Amino acid sequence: MRGMPDAIDADGLTVGQVSACLGVTVRALHHWDEIGLARPSLRTAAGYRLYTAGDLERLHRIVVYREIGLGLDRIRDVLDDSAADVPGALRAQRTQVAERIDRLRQLSAGLDRMIDAHERGLLLTVEQQAAIFGPQWNPDWPTEARQRYGDTTQWRQYAERSASRGPEEWQAVADAVADLDRALGDAMDAGVTPGSPEANRLVERHREVFASYFPLTRQMQVCLGRMYEADPGFAAHYDGIRAGLATWFRRIVDASARAHGIDPDTATWQ
Amino acid sequence: MRGMPDAIDADGLTVGQVSACLGVTVRALHHWDEIGLARPSLRTAAGYRLYTAGDLERLHRIVVYREIGLGLDRIRDVLDDSAADVPGALRAQRTQVAERIDRLRQLSAGLDRMIDAHERGLLLTVEQQAAIFGPQWNPDWPTEARQRYGDTTQWRQYAERSASRGPEEWQAVADAVADLDRALGDAMDAGVTPGSPEANRLVERHREVFASYFPLTRQMQVCLGRMYEADPGFAAHYDGIRAGLATWFRRIVDASARAHGIDPDTATWQ
DNA sequence: GCTTGACCCTCACGTTGCGTGAGGCTGGAG
DNA sequence: CTCCAGCCTCACGCAACGTGAGGGTCAAGC
């Protein structure tokens, strides 16, 4: 502000003065000059841009239309009379803006679902959960699972899928799990032995059903089998179907893994 | 779709197959490969990309997060566990989206005002117009003006300014116009002669006051003076202030123009 | 065995509206 | 005469691909 040469009494303002006066950056003025949208009528001998009062008029109009979101091309059309229908252009712009708002609203809704899924694990009311997962279900389980596993990749994958699942989809998952549980119990009753084709088919079926939560490698499945046996909660669930089912399940998983070249005793999550 | 080699039984899908399967373009897959976001695990001898089941998992997660508007960098963070706080990232994104929605809403409101200004010419109710412009005002005038001049640059400039004017601003304009009208009448009464400094000052003042509608060159002012005299409506207004004022005004404008090197008889709008 | 046509590859520029230096004049003040 | 703010012209960068250009690959049909 020191060397302000009071150039206003001269016949033009420099870029810096225009910038301060209109609230646009110097670079923007350069840009508009480059693309021919608003070039200064004058230059000093040294090449400084000088904007006259008429140039300022044009610049001001540009600023006005830029503020309502028009693209520079459209602004050029409006200023140069090449598109006579200004209200039409504005209306088209408004339509576009409305569409973008709609799109953003959908994004926002999707984000809400996704956040909810990551934090709660399940986008269902307690009543819906009870109706779908049956009387044994404990609504605190998702929260506990999140506290235990919330920072694993698998929880994230689970949450991503959960975000796009409604009651019907969860019902299908619950049905598939229940069917599998029954099939496991029946097979153990029928004396199916670990390593038999029948047992291996059930192990594969478990992998597929479980994949509705997150992708499960065979190694991970081995770890899961051991956890089912060791964890009191899981063991209670399986032994509640048939006494000894948790252990039997661990054994058929181990056998299947061995058949696929995996040593169940050194298998690792991942 | 003919040469579909059923490559699914092989251990990978080509870009086209993945594209069809996930609903993303081939170019996007190339791009994600380029930036290292999702590279295929395999290539054929000929260099064809082959995406395995594991690659598809990753691609699917990318698609999910892309759909809710995350940038590729953020997606990379989420997938690679480098930013553990996924819900935090999602919430930040939601905040951003909300801000963009707000901004777009403001744009939309601005567009509405601007459209209205272009089409009606005046963003005031009939009551407000009556209160500001007095009993002589006819609310049909803006519409008539638009029909006459709606496709001129000047109407557009007028509309742009009108869009940002509320009742107070219009009141100031109306006051300035009324003051000027009074001053013109008084000057004619006082015997001010065309070409005198007093008259020229009034002409300049008229240019300045009129500039609240749109920028007015001296040439345009000459045309305006002739129209005030010739048009029955305008003439009635000025002659209603003082008999003969319309003609006297035309004469002081002509004299002022001549003093500025303009021949009033050949002056042209623009 | 050769052609055909769908599919694949790798550059590499274009998009929107400037931001952000790099490197170098200009011009008023001390 | 020097200093420093302010001006100039390149020229790259950005976000996420779109869109050819120019040229291999592969299964099928003649």
Coordinates of C-alpha atoms (C1' of nucleotides) in Angstrom, one line a residue:
Chain A
M1 CA 0.0 0.0 0.0
R2 CA 3.0 2.3 0.0
G3 CA 3.9 2.8 -3.5
M4 CA 0.3 3.3 -4.5
P5 CA 0.8 5.7 -7.4
D6 CA -2.8 6.8 -7.3
A7 CA -3.1 5.6 -10.8
I8 CA -6.8 6.2 -10.7
D9 CA -6.3 9.7 -12.2
A10 CA -4.4 8.0 -15.0
D11 CA -6.6 6.1 -17.4
G12 CA -6.2 2.7 -16.0
L13 CA -5.8 0.4 -13.0
T14 CA -3.1 -2.2 -12.7
V15 CA -3.9 -5.8 -11.9
G16 CA -3.2 -5.4 -8.2
Q17 CA -5.6 -2.5 -7.9
V18 CA -8.3 -4.3 -9.9
S19 CA -7.7 -7.4 -7.8
A20 CA -8.2 -5.4 -4.5
C21 CA -11.2 -3.6 -6.0
L22 CA -13.1 -6.5 -7.3
G23 CA -12.0 -9.2 -4.9
V24 CA -10.5 -11.5 -7.5
T25 CA -6.9 -12.8 -7.6
V26 CA -4.3 -11.4 -9.9
R27 CA -3.9 -14.8 -11.4
A28 CA -7.6 -14.9 -12.4
L29 CA -7.2 -11.6 -14.2
H30 CA -4.2 -13.0 -16.0
H31 CA -6.2 -16.1 -16.9
W32 CA -9.2 -14.2 -18.2
D33 CA -6.8 -12.2 -20.3
E34 CA -5.1 -15.3 -21.6
I35 CA -8.4 -16.9 -22.7
G36 CA -9.6 -13.6 -24.1
L37 CA -12.5 -13.3 -21.7
A38 CA -11.4 -9.9 -20.4
R39 CA -8.4 -8.2 -21.8
P40 CA -7.2 -4.8 -20.6
S41 CA -7.7 -2.1 -23.2
L42 CA -4.3 -0.6 -22.4
R43 CA -0.7 -1.6 -21.6
T44 CA 2.0 0.6 -20.3
A45 CA 5.3 0.8 -22.2
A46 CA 6.7 -1.7 -19.8
G47 CA 3.9 -4.1 -20.5
Y48 CA 1.8 -3.6 -17.4
R49 CA -1.9 -4.3 -17.9
L50 CA -4.1 -1.2 -17.5
Y51 CA -7.8 -1.7 -17.0
T52 CA -10.0 1.2 -18.0
A53 CA -13.4 2.1 -16.6
G54 CA -15.0 0.1 -19.5
D55 CA -12.9 -2.9 -18.7
L56 CA -13.9 -2.7 -15.1
E57 CA -17.6 -2.8 -16.2
R58 CA -16.9 -6.0 -18.0
L59 CA -14.9 -7.4 -15.2
H60 CA -17.7 -6.6 -12.8
R61 CA -20.2 -8.4 -14.9
I62 CA -17.9 -11.4 -15.1
V63 CA -17.7 -11.5 -11.3
V64 CA -21.4 -11.3 -10.9
Y65 CA -22.0 -14.3 -13.2
R66 CA -19.1 -16.2 -11.8
E67 CA -20.6 -15.9 -8.3
I68 CA -23.7 -17.7 -9.4
G69 CA -21.6 -20.5 -10.8
L70 CA -21.6 -20.0 -14.5
G71 CA -18.6 -21.4 -16.4
L72 CA -16.4 -18.9 -18.2
D73 CA -17.6 -20.0 -21.6
R74 CA -21.2 -19.3 -20.7
I75 CA -20.2 -16.0 -19.2
R76 CA -18.5 -15.2 -22.5
D77 CA -21.6 -16.0 -24.3
V78 CA -23.7 -13.8 -22.1
L79 CA -21.3 -10.8 -22.3
D80 CA -20.7 -11.1 -26.0
D81 CA -24.4 -11.5 -26.9
S82 CA -23.6 -14.7 -28.8
A83 CA -26.3 -16.5 -26.8
A84 CA -29.2 -14.1 -26.7
D85 CA -31.2 -16.2 -24.3
V86 CA -29.7 -15.3 -21.0
P87 CA -32.7 -16.4 -18.8
G88 CA -32.6 -19.7 -20.7
A89 CA -28.9 -20.2 -19.9
L90 CA -29.6 -19.3 -16.3
R91 CA -32.4 -21.7 -16.1
A92 CA -30.3 -24.5 -17.5
Q93 CA -27.7 -23.7 -15.0
R94 CA -30.2 -23.8 -12.2
T95 CA -31.3 -27.2 -13.4
Q96 CA -27.8 -28.4 -13.4
V97 CA -27.3 -27.1 -9.9
A98 CA -30.4 -28.8 -8.7
E99 CA -29.1 -32.1 -10.1
R100 CA -25.8 -31.7 -8.4
I101 CA -27.6 -30.9 -5.1
D102 CA -29.7 -34.1 -5.6
R103 CA -26.5 -36.1 -6.3
L104 CA -24.8 -34.7 -3.2
R105 CA -27.8 -35.5 -1.1
Q106 CA -27.7 -39.1 -2.2
L107 CA -24.0 -39.1 -1.4
S108 CA -24.7 -37.7 2.0
A109 CA -27.4 -40.4 2.7
G110 CA -25.0 -43.1 1.5
L111 CA -22.3 -41.7 3.9
D112 CA -24.7 -41.7 6.8
R113 CA -25.5 -45.4 6.1
M114 CA -21.8 -46.2 5.8
I115 CA -20.9 -44.4 9.0
D116 CA -23.7 -46.1 10.8
A117 CA -22.6 -49.5 9.5
H118 CA -19.0 -48.9 10.6
E119 CA -20.1 -47.8 14.0
R120 CA -23.0 -50.1 14.8
G121 CA -22.2 -53.0 12.5
L122 CA -25.9 -53.6 11.7
L123 CA -28.5 -51.2 10.2
L124 CA -31.5 -52.8 11.9
T125 CA -33.6 -51.9 14.9
V126 CA -33.5 -54.1 17.9
E127 CA -36.9 -55.4 17.0
Q128 CA -35.8 -56.3 13.5
Q129 CA -32.7 -58.0 14.8
A130 CA -34.9 -60.1 17.2
A131 CA -37.3 -61.0 14.4
I132 CA -34.5 -62.0 12.0
F133 CA -31.9 -63.7 14.3
G134 CA -34.3 -65.3 16.7
P135 CA -34.5 -65.5 20.5
Q136 CA -30.9 -66.5 21.1
W137 CA -29.7 -63.2 19.5
N138 CA -28.2 -60.6 21.8
P139 CA -28.3 -57.1 20.5
D140 CA -25.1 -56.2 22.2
W141 CA -23.1 -58.5 20.1
P142 CA -22.5 -56.1 17.2
T143 CA -21.1 -53.5 19.6
E144 CA -18.9 -56.1 21.3
A145 CA -17.7 -57.3 17.9
R146 CA -16.9 -53.7 17.0
Q147 CA -14.9 -53.2 20.1
R148 CA -12.9 -56.4 19.5
Y149 CA -12.4 -56.3 15.8
G150 CA -13.3 -52.7 14.8
D151 CA -9.8 -51.9 13.6
T152 CA -9.4 -54.9 11.3
T153 CA -9.7 -55.0 7.6
Q154 CA -12.4 -57.7 8.0
W155 CA -14.6 -55.5 10.1
R156 CA -14.4 -52.8 7.4
Q157 CA -15.3 -55.3 4.7
Y158 CA -18.2 -56.5 6.9
A159 CA -19.3 -52.9 7.5
E160 CA -19.2 -52.1 3.8
R161 CA -21.5 -55.0 3.0
S162 CA -23.7 -54.3 6.0
A163 CA -24.3 -50.8 4.7
S164 CA -26.0 -52.1 1.6
R165 CA -28.1 -54.7 3.5
G166 CA -31.7 -54.3 4.6
P167 CA -33.9 -56.7 6.6
E168 CA -34.6 -59.0 3.6
E169 CA -30.9 -59.5 2.9
W170 CA -30.2 -60.1 6.6
Q171 CA -33.0 -62.6 6.7
A172 CA -31.5 -64.5 3.8
V173 CA -28.1 -64.5 5.6
A174 CA -29.7 -65.7 8.8
D175 CA -31.6 -68.5 7.0
A176 CA -28.4 -69.6 5.2
V177 CA -26.6 -69.7 8.6
A178 CA -29.4 -71.6 10.3
D179 CA -29.6 -74.1 7.4
L180 CA -25.9 -74.7 7.6
D181 CA -26.1 -75.2 11.4
R182 CA -28.7 -77.8 11.0
A183 CA -26.8 -79.5 8.2
L184 CA -23.7 -79.6 10.4
G185 CA -25.7 -81.1 13.3
D186 CA -27.3 -83.7 11.1
A187 CA -24.0 -84.7 9.5
M188 CA -22.3 -85.1 12.9
D189 CA -25.3 -87.3 14.0
A190 CA -24.9 -89.3 10.8
G191 CA -21.3 -90.1 11.7
V192 CA -19.7 -88.1 8.9
T193 CA -16.0 -88.3 9.5
P194 CA -13.5 -85.4 9.1
G195 CA -11.8 -85.6 5.8
S196 CA -14.7 -87.3 4.0
P197 CA -16.0 -85.7 0.9
E198 CA -19.3 -85.0 2.8
A199 CA -17.4 -83.2 5.5
N200 CA -15.3 -81.2 3.0
R201 CA -18.4 -80.1 1.2
L202 CA -19.8 -78.8 4.5
V203 CA -16.6 -76.9 5.1
E204 CA -16.8 -75.3 1.7
R205 CA -20.4 -74.4 2.3
H206 CA -19.4 -72.8 5.6
R207 CA -16.8 -70.7 3.7
E208 CA -19.4 -69.6 1.2
V209 CA -22.0 -68.7 3.8
F210 CA -19.5 -66.9 5.9
A211 CA -18.4 -64.9 2.9
S212 CA -21.6 -62.9 3.3
Y213 CA -19.8 -61.3 6.3
F214 CA -16.4 -61.0 4.7
P215 CA -14.1 -63.0 2.4
L216 CA -12.7 -65.9 4.3
T217 CA -9.5 -67.7 3.3
R218 CA -9.0 -71.3 4.3
Q219 CA -6.3 -70.3 6.7
M220 CA -8.7 -67.8 8.3
Q221 CA -11.3 -70.5 8.4
V222 CA -8.9 -72.7 10.4
C223 CA -8.4 -70.0 12.9
L224 CA -12.2 -69.5 13.1
G225 CA -12.7 -73.2 13.7
R226 CA -10.3 -73.0 16.7
M227 CA -12.0 -69.9 18.0
Y228 CA -15.4 -71.6 17.8
E229 CA -14.1 -74.3 20.0
A230 CA -12.2 -72.1 22.4
D231 CA -14.5 -69.1 22.9
P232 CA -17.1 -69.8 25.4
G233 CA -19.8 -67.9 23.6
F234 CA -19.3 -69.6 20.2
A235 CA -18.8 -73.0 21.8
A236 CA -22.0 -72.6 23.7
H237 CA -23.8 -71.8 20.4
Y238 CA -22.5 -74.9 18.5
D239 CA -22.7 -77.2 21.5
G240 CA -26.3 -76.0 21.9
I241 CA -27.1 -77.4 18.5
R242 CA -25.4 -80.7 19.3
A243 CA -23.1 -81.6 22.1
G244 CA -19.6 -81.7 20.8
L245 CA -20.4 -79.9 17.5
A246 CA -17.8 -77.1 18.1
T247 CA -15.0 -79.7 18.4
W248 CA -16.3 -81.7 15.5
F249 CA -16.5 -78.6 13.3
R250 CA -13.0 -77.7 14.2
R251 CA -11.9 -81.2 13.2
I252 CA -13.6 -81.2 9.8
V253 CA -12.1 -77.7 9.0
D254 CA -8.6 -78.9 10.0
A255 CA -9.0 -82.0 7.8
S256 CA -10.2 -80.0 4.9
A257 CA -7.3 -77.5 5.3
R258 CA -4.8 -80.4 5.4
A259 CA -6.3 -81.6 2.1
H260 CA -5.6 -78.2 0.6
G261 CA -2.0 -78.2 1.8
I262 CA -2.4 -76.1 4.9
D263 CA -1.0 -77.2 8.2
P264 CA -3.8 -76.3 10.7
D265 CA -1.4 -76.0 13.6
T266 CA 0.5 -73.2 12.0
A267 CA -2.3 -71.5 10.2
T268 CA -2.5 -67.8 10.7
W269 CA -5.3 -65.2 10.3
Q270 CA -4.6 -63.6 6.8
Chain B
M1 CA -19.5 -60.5 -26.8
R2 CA -18.7 -63.2 -29.3
G3 CA -15.1 -64.1 -28.6
M4 CA -15.9 -64.4 -24.9
P5 CA -13.3 -67.0 -24.0
D6 CA -15.0 -67.8 -20.7
A7 CA -11.9 -66.8 -19.0
I8 CA -13.6 -67.2 -15.6
D9 CA -12.3 -70.8 -15.4
A10 CA -8.9 -69.4 -16.0
D11 CA -7.4 -67.6 -13.0
G12 CA -8.3 -64.0 -14.0
L13 CA -10.7 -61.7 -15.7
T14 CA -9.6 -59.2 -18.4
V15 CA -10.3 -55.5 -18.1
G16 CA -13.4 -55.7 -20.3
Q17 CA -14.9 -58.5 -18.2
V18 CA -14.2 -56.7 -15.0
S19 CA -15.6 -53.5 -16.5
A20 CA -18.9 -55.2 -17.4
C21 CA -19.0 -57.0 -14.1
L22 CA -18.4 -54.0 -11.8
G23 CA -19.8 -51.2 -14.0
V24 CA -16.7 -49.2 -14.3
T25 CA -14.9 -48.1 -17.5
V26 CA -11.8 -49.9 -18.8
R27 CA -10.1 -46.5 -18.6
A28 CA -10.8 -46.3 -14.9
L29 CA -9.2 -49.7 -14.4
H30 CA -6.2 -48.6 -16.4
H31 CA -6.1 -45.4 -14.3
W32 CA -6.3 -47.2 -11.0
D33 CA -3.5 -49.5 -12.2
E34 CA -1.4 -46.5 -13.2
I35 CA -1.6 -44.8 -9.9
G36 CA -1.2 -48.1 -8.0
L37 CA -4.6 -48.1 -6.4
A38 CA -5.6 -51.5 -7.8
R39 CA -3.2 -53.4 -10.0
P40 CA -4.0 -56.8 -11.4
S41 CA -2.0 -59.7 -9.8
L42 CA -1.4 -61.3 -13.2
R43 CA -0.6 -60.4 -16.7
T44 CA -0.7 -62.7 -19.7
A45 CA 2.3 -63.2 -21.9
A46 CA 0.9 -60.7 -24.2
G47 CA 0.6 -58.1 -21.5
Y48 CA -3.2 -58.4 -20.9
R49 CA -4.2 -57.5 -17.4
L50 CA -5.8 -60.4 -15.4
Y51 CA -7.7 -59.6 -12.3
T52 CA -8.0 -62.5 -9.8
A53 CA -10.8 -63.0 -7.3
G54 CA -8.7 -61.2 -4.7
D55 CA -8.3 -58.3 -7.0
L56 CA -12.0 -58.2 -7.6
E57 CA -12.6 -58.0 -3.9
R58 CA -10.4 -54.9 -3.7
L59 CA -12.0 -53.4 -6.8
H60 CA -15.4 -53.9 -5.4
R61 CA -14.4 -52.1 -2.2
I62 CA -13.0 -49.2 -4.3
V63 CA -16.3 -49.0 -6.2
V64 CA -18.3 -48.9 -2.9
Y65 CA -16.3 -46.0 -1.5
R66 CA -16.1 -44.2 -4.8
E67 CA -19.9 -44.2 -5.0
I68 CA -20.1 -42.3 -1.8
G69 CA -17.8 -39.7 -3.2
L70 CA -14.5 -40.4 -1.6
G71 CA -11.4 -39.4 -3.5
L72 CA -9.0 -42.0 -4.7
D73 CA -6.4 -41.0 -2.1
R74 CA -8.8 -41.4 0.7
I75 CA -9.9 -44.7 -0.7
R76 CA -6.3 -45.9 -0.8
D77 CA -5.9 -44.9 2.9
V78 CA -9.0 -46.9 3.8
L79 CA -8.1 -50.0 1.9
D80 CA -4.5 -50.0 2.9
D81 CA -5.2 -49.4 6.6
S82 CA -2.9 -46.4 6.6
A83 CA -5.7 -44.3 8.1
A84 CA -7.2 -46.5 10.7
D85 CA -10.1 -44.1 11.4
V86 CA -12.5 -44.9 8.7
P87 CA -15.6 -43.5 10.3
G88 CA -13.6 -40.3 10.9
A89 CA -12.8 -40.0 7.3
L90 CA -16.4 -40.7 6.3
R91 CA -17.6 -38.0 8.7
A92 CA -15.1 -35.5 7.3
Q93 CA -16.4 -36.4 3.9
R94 CA -20.0 -35.9 5.0
T95 CA -19.1 -32.4 6.4
Q96 CA -17.5 -31.5 3.1
V97 CA -20.6 -32.7 1.2
A98 CA -22.8 -30.7 3.5
E99 CA -20.7 -27.6 2.8
R100 CA -20.9 -28.2 -0.9
I101 CA -24.7 -28.6 -0.7
D102 CA -24.9 -25.3 1.2
R103 CA -22.9 -23.6 -1.4
L104 CA -25.0 -25.0 -4.2
R105 CA -28.1 -23.9 -2.4
Q106 CA -26.8 -20.3 -2.3
L107 CA -25.9 -20.5 -6.0
S108 CA -29.5 -21.7 -6.7
A109 CA -31.0 -18.9 -4.7
G110 CA -28.7 -16.4 -6.6
L111 CA -29.8 -17.9 -9.9
D112 CA -33.4 -17.6 -8.9
R113 CA -32.9 -13.9 -8.2
M114 CA -31.0 -13.4 -11.4
I115 CA -33.6 -15.2 -13.5
D116 CA -36.4 -13.2 -11.9
A117 CA -34.5 -9.9 -12.5
H118 CA -34.0 -10.8 -16.1
E119 CA -37.6 -11.6 -16.6
R120 CA -39.4 -9.1 -14.4
G121 CA -36.8 -6.4 -14.3
L122 CA -37.6 -5.5 -10.7
L123 CA -37.5 -7.7 -7.6
L124 CA -40.2 -5.8 -5.7
T125 CA -43.9 -6.4 -5.0
V126 CA -46.4 -4.1 -6.6
E127 CA -47.0 -2.5 -3.2
Q128 CA -43.3 -1.9 -2.7
Q129 CA -43.1 -0.4 -6.2
A130 CA -46.0 2.0 -5.4
A131 CA -44.4 3.0 -2.1
I132 CA -41.0 3.7 -3.6
F133 CA -41.8 5.2 -7.0
G134 CA -44.9 7.1 -6.1
P135 CA -48.4 7.3 -7.5
Q136 CA -47.3 8.0 -11.1
W137 CA -45.7 4.6 -11.3
N138 CA -47.3 2.0 -13.5
P139 CA -46.3 -1.6 -12.5
D140 CA -46.6 -2.7 -16.1
W141 CA -43.7 -0.6 -17.1
P142 CA -41.0 -3.1 -16.3
T143 CA -42.7 -5.7 -18.4
E144 CA -43.1 -3.3 -21.3
A145 CA -39.5 -2.3 -21.0
R146 CA -38.5 -6.0 -21.1
Q147 CA -40.6 -6.6 -24.2
R148 CA -39.0 -3.6 -26.0
Y149 CA -35.4 -3.9 -24.8
G150 CA -35.1 -7.4 -23.3
D151 CA -32.6 -8.5 -25.9
T152 CA -30.2 -5.6 -25.6
T153 CA -26.9 -5.6 -23.6
Q154 CA -28.2 -2.7 -21.6
W155 CA -31.2 -4.7 -20.3
R156 CA -28.9 -7.4 -19.2
Q157 CA -26.7 -5.0 -17.3
Y158 CA -29.8 -3.4 -15.8
A159 CA -31.0 -6.9 -14.8
E160 CA -27.7 -7.8 -13.3
R161 CA -27.8 -4.8 -11.0
S162 CA -31.4 -5.1 -10.3
A163 CA -30.8 -8.6 -9.0
S164 CA -28.7 -7.3 -6.2
R165 CA -31.0 -4.4 -5.3
G166 CA -33.6 -4.5 -2.5
P167 CA -36.2 -1.9 -1.5
E168 CA -33.6 0.4 0.2
E169 CA -31.4 0.6 -2.8
W170 CA -34.4 1.2 -5.1
Q171 CA -35.5 4.0 -2.7
A172 CA -32.1 5.6 -3.0
V173 CA -32.3 5.4 -6.8
A174 CA -35.8 6.8 -6.8
D175 CA -34.8 9.7 -4.6
A176 CA -31.8 10.5 -6.8
V177 CA -34.0 10.5 -9.8
A178 CA -36.6 12.7 -8.1
D179 CA -33.9 15.2 -6.9
L180 CA -32.5 15.4 -10.4
D181 CA -36.0 16.0 -11.9
R182 CA -36.5 18.8 -9.5
A183 CA -33.1 20.3 -10.2
L184 CA -33.8 20.1 -14.0
G185 CA -37.1 21.9 -13.5
D186 CA -35.6 24.6 -11.3
A187 CA -32.8 25.2 -13.7
M188 CA -35.1 25.6 -16.7
D189 CA -37.2 28.0 -14.6
A190 CA -34.0 29.9 -13.7
G191 CA -33.2 30.4 -17.4
V192 CA -30.1 28.2 -17.5
T193 CA -29.1 28.0 -21.2
P194 CA -27.9 24.9 -23.0
G195 CA -24.1 24.8 -23.2
S196 CA -23.7 26.8 -20.0
P197 CA -21.5 25.2 -17.3
E198 CA -24.6 24.9 -15.1
A199 CA -26.4 23.0 -17.8
N200 CA -23.4 20.8 -18.5
R201 CA -23.2 19.9 -14.8
L202 CA -26.8 18.8 -14.9
V203 CA -26.2 16.7 -18.0
E204 CA -23.3 15.0 -16.2
R205 CA -25.4 14.5 -13.1
H206 CA -28.0 12.8 -15.3
R207 CA -25.4 10.5 -16.7
E208 CA -24.3 9.5 -13.2
V209 CA -27.8 9.0 -11.9
F210 CA -28.8 7.0 -14.9
A211 CA -25.7 4.8 -14.4
S212 CA -27.6 3.1 -11.6
Y213 CA -29.6 1.5 -14.4
F214 CA -26.7 0.8 -16.8
P215 CA -23.6 2.5 -17.9
L216 CA -24.5 5.3 -20.3
T217 CA -22.1 6.8 -22.8
R218 CA -22.5 10.4 -24.0
Q219 CA -23.6 9.2 -27.4
M220 CA -26.3 7.0 -25.8
Q221 CA -27.3 10.0 -23.6
V222 CA -28.0 12.0 -26.8
C223 CA -30.2 9.2 -28.1
L224 CA -32.0 9.1 -24.8
G225 CA -32.6 12.9 -24.9
R226 CA -34.2 12.6 -28.2
M227 CA -36.3 9.7 -27.1
Y228 CA -37.5 11.6 -24.0
E229 CA -38.7 14.3 -26.4
A230 CA -40.2 12.0 -29.0
D231 CA -41.8 9.2 -26.9
P232 CA -45.2 10.3 -25.6
G233 CA -44.8 8.5 -22.3
F234 CA -41.4 10.1 -21.5
A235 CA -42.4 13.5 -22.8
A236 CA -45.5 13.4 -20.7
H237 CA -43.4 12.7 -17.6
Y238 CA -41.0 15.6 -18.2
D239 CA -43.5 18.0 -19.4
G240 CA -45.5 17.1 -16.3
I241 CA -42.7 18.5 -14.2
R242 CA -42.4 21.7 -16.3
A243 CA -44.0 22.5 -19.6
G244 CA -41.2 22.1 -22.3
L245 CA -38.8 20.3 -20.0
A246 CA -38.4 17.4 -22.4
T247 CA -37.3 19.6 -25.2
W248 CA -35.1 21.7 -22.9
F249 CA -33.4 18.6 -21.6
R250 CA -32.7 17.4 -25.2
R251 CA -31.1 20.7 -25.9
I252 CA -28.8 20.7 -22.9
V253 CA -27.7 17.2 -23.7
D254 CA -27.1 18.1 -27.3
A255 CA -25.0 21.1 -26.3
S256 CA -23.0 19.1 -23.8
A257 CA -22.4 16.4 -26.4
R258 CA -21.1 19.0 -28.9
A259 CA -18.8 20.3 -26.2
H260 CA -17.4 16.8 -26.0
G261 CA -16.8 16.5 -29.8
I262 CA -20.0 14.6 -30.6
D263 CA -22.3 15.6 -33.3
P264 CA -25.7 15.0 -31.8
D265 CA -27.4 14.6 -35.2
T266 CA -25.3 11.6 -36.1
A267 CA -25.0 10.1 -32.6
T268 CA -25.8 6.5 -32.3
W269 CA -26.7 4.2 -29.5
Q270 CA -23.5 2.4 -28.5
Chain C
dG1 C1' -3.4 -70.5 -43.6
dC2 C1' -5.4 -66.2 -43.9
dT3 C1' -8.5 -62.7 -42.8
dT4 C1' -11.7 -60.6 -39.8
dG5 C1' -13.3 -58.1 -35.9
dA6 C1' -13.6 -57.7 -31.1
dC7 C1' -10.6 -56.9 -27.5
dC8 C1' -6.2 -55.6 -25.5
dC9 C1' -1.9 -52.6 -25.0
dT10 C1' 0.8 -48.0 -24.3
dC11 C1' 1.3 -43.3 -24.9
dA12 C1' -0.3 -38.7 -24.6
dC13 C1' -3.2 -34.7 -24.8
dG14 C1' -7.7 -32.4 -23.1
dT15 C1' -10.8 -31.2 -19.5
dT16 C1' -11.9 -26.5 -15.4
dG17 C1' -10.1 -22.5 -13.4
dC18 C1' -7.0 -21.1 -11.8
dG19 C1' -2.6 -21.9 -7.6
dT20 C1' 2.0 -21.7 -7.2
dG21 C1' 6.5 -21.0 -7.9
dA22 C1' 10.7 -19.6 -11.1
dG23 C1' 13.2 -16.1 -13.1
dG24 C1' 13.4 -11.6 -14.3
dC25 C1' 11.8 -6.4 -15.3
dT26 C1' 9.8 -1.7 -13.4
dG27 C1' 9.2 2.2 -10.7
dG28 C1' 8.5 5.1 -6.7
dA29 C1' 10.8 6.0 -2.1
dG30 C1' 14.7 6.7 1.0
Chain D
dC1 C1' 21.9 4.3 -6.0
dT2 C1' 19.6 0.9 -3.8
dC3 C1' 15.6 -1.4 -2.2
dC4 C1' 11.5 -3.7 -2.4
dA5 C1' 6.7 -4.1 -3.7
dG6 C1' 4.6 -5.0 -7.7
dC7 C1' 4.5 -6.4 -12.4
dC8 C1' 5.7 -9.5 -16.4
dT9 C1' 5.9 -14.3 -18.9
dC10 C1' 6.3 -19.1 -18.9
dA11 C1' 5.1 -23.6 -17.3
dC12 C1' 3.8 -27.3 -14.3
dG13 C1' 0.1 -29.2 -11.2
dC14 C1' -4.5 -30.6 -9.9
dA15 C1' -8.9 -34.9 -10.0
dA16 C1' -10.2 -38.6 -12.4
dC17 C1' -10.5 -40.1 -15.9
dG18 C1' -12.4 -39.2 -21.6
dT19 C1' -10.8 -39.8 -26.1
dG20 C1' -8.4 -40.8 -29.8
dA21 C1' -3.8 -42.6 -32.2
dG22 C1' -1.2 -46.3 -33.5
dG23 C1' -0.5 -50.9 -33.1
dG24 C1' -0.5 -56.0 -31.1
dT25 C1' -3.6 -60.4 -29.7
dC26 C1' -6.8 -64.0 -30.2
dA27 C1' -10.6 -67.0 -31.4
dA28 C1' -13.5 -67.9 -35.3
dG29 C1' -14.8 -68.5 -40.0
dC30 C1' -13.4 -69.3 -44.9

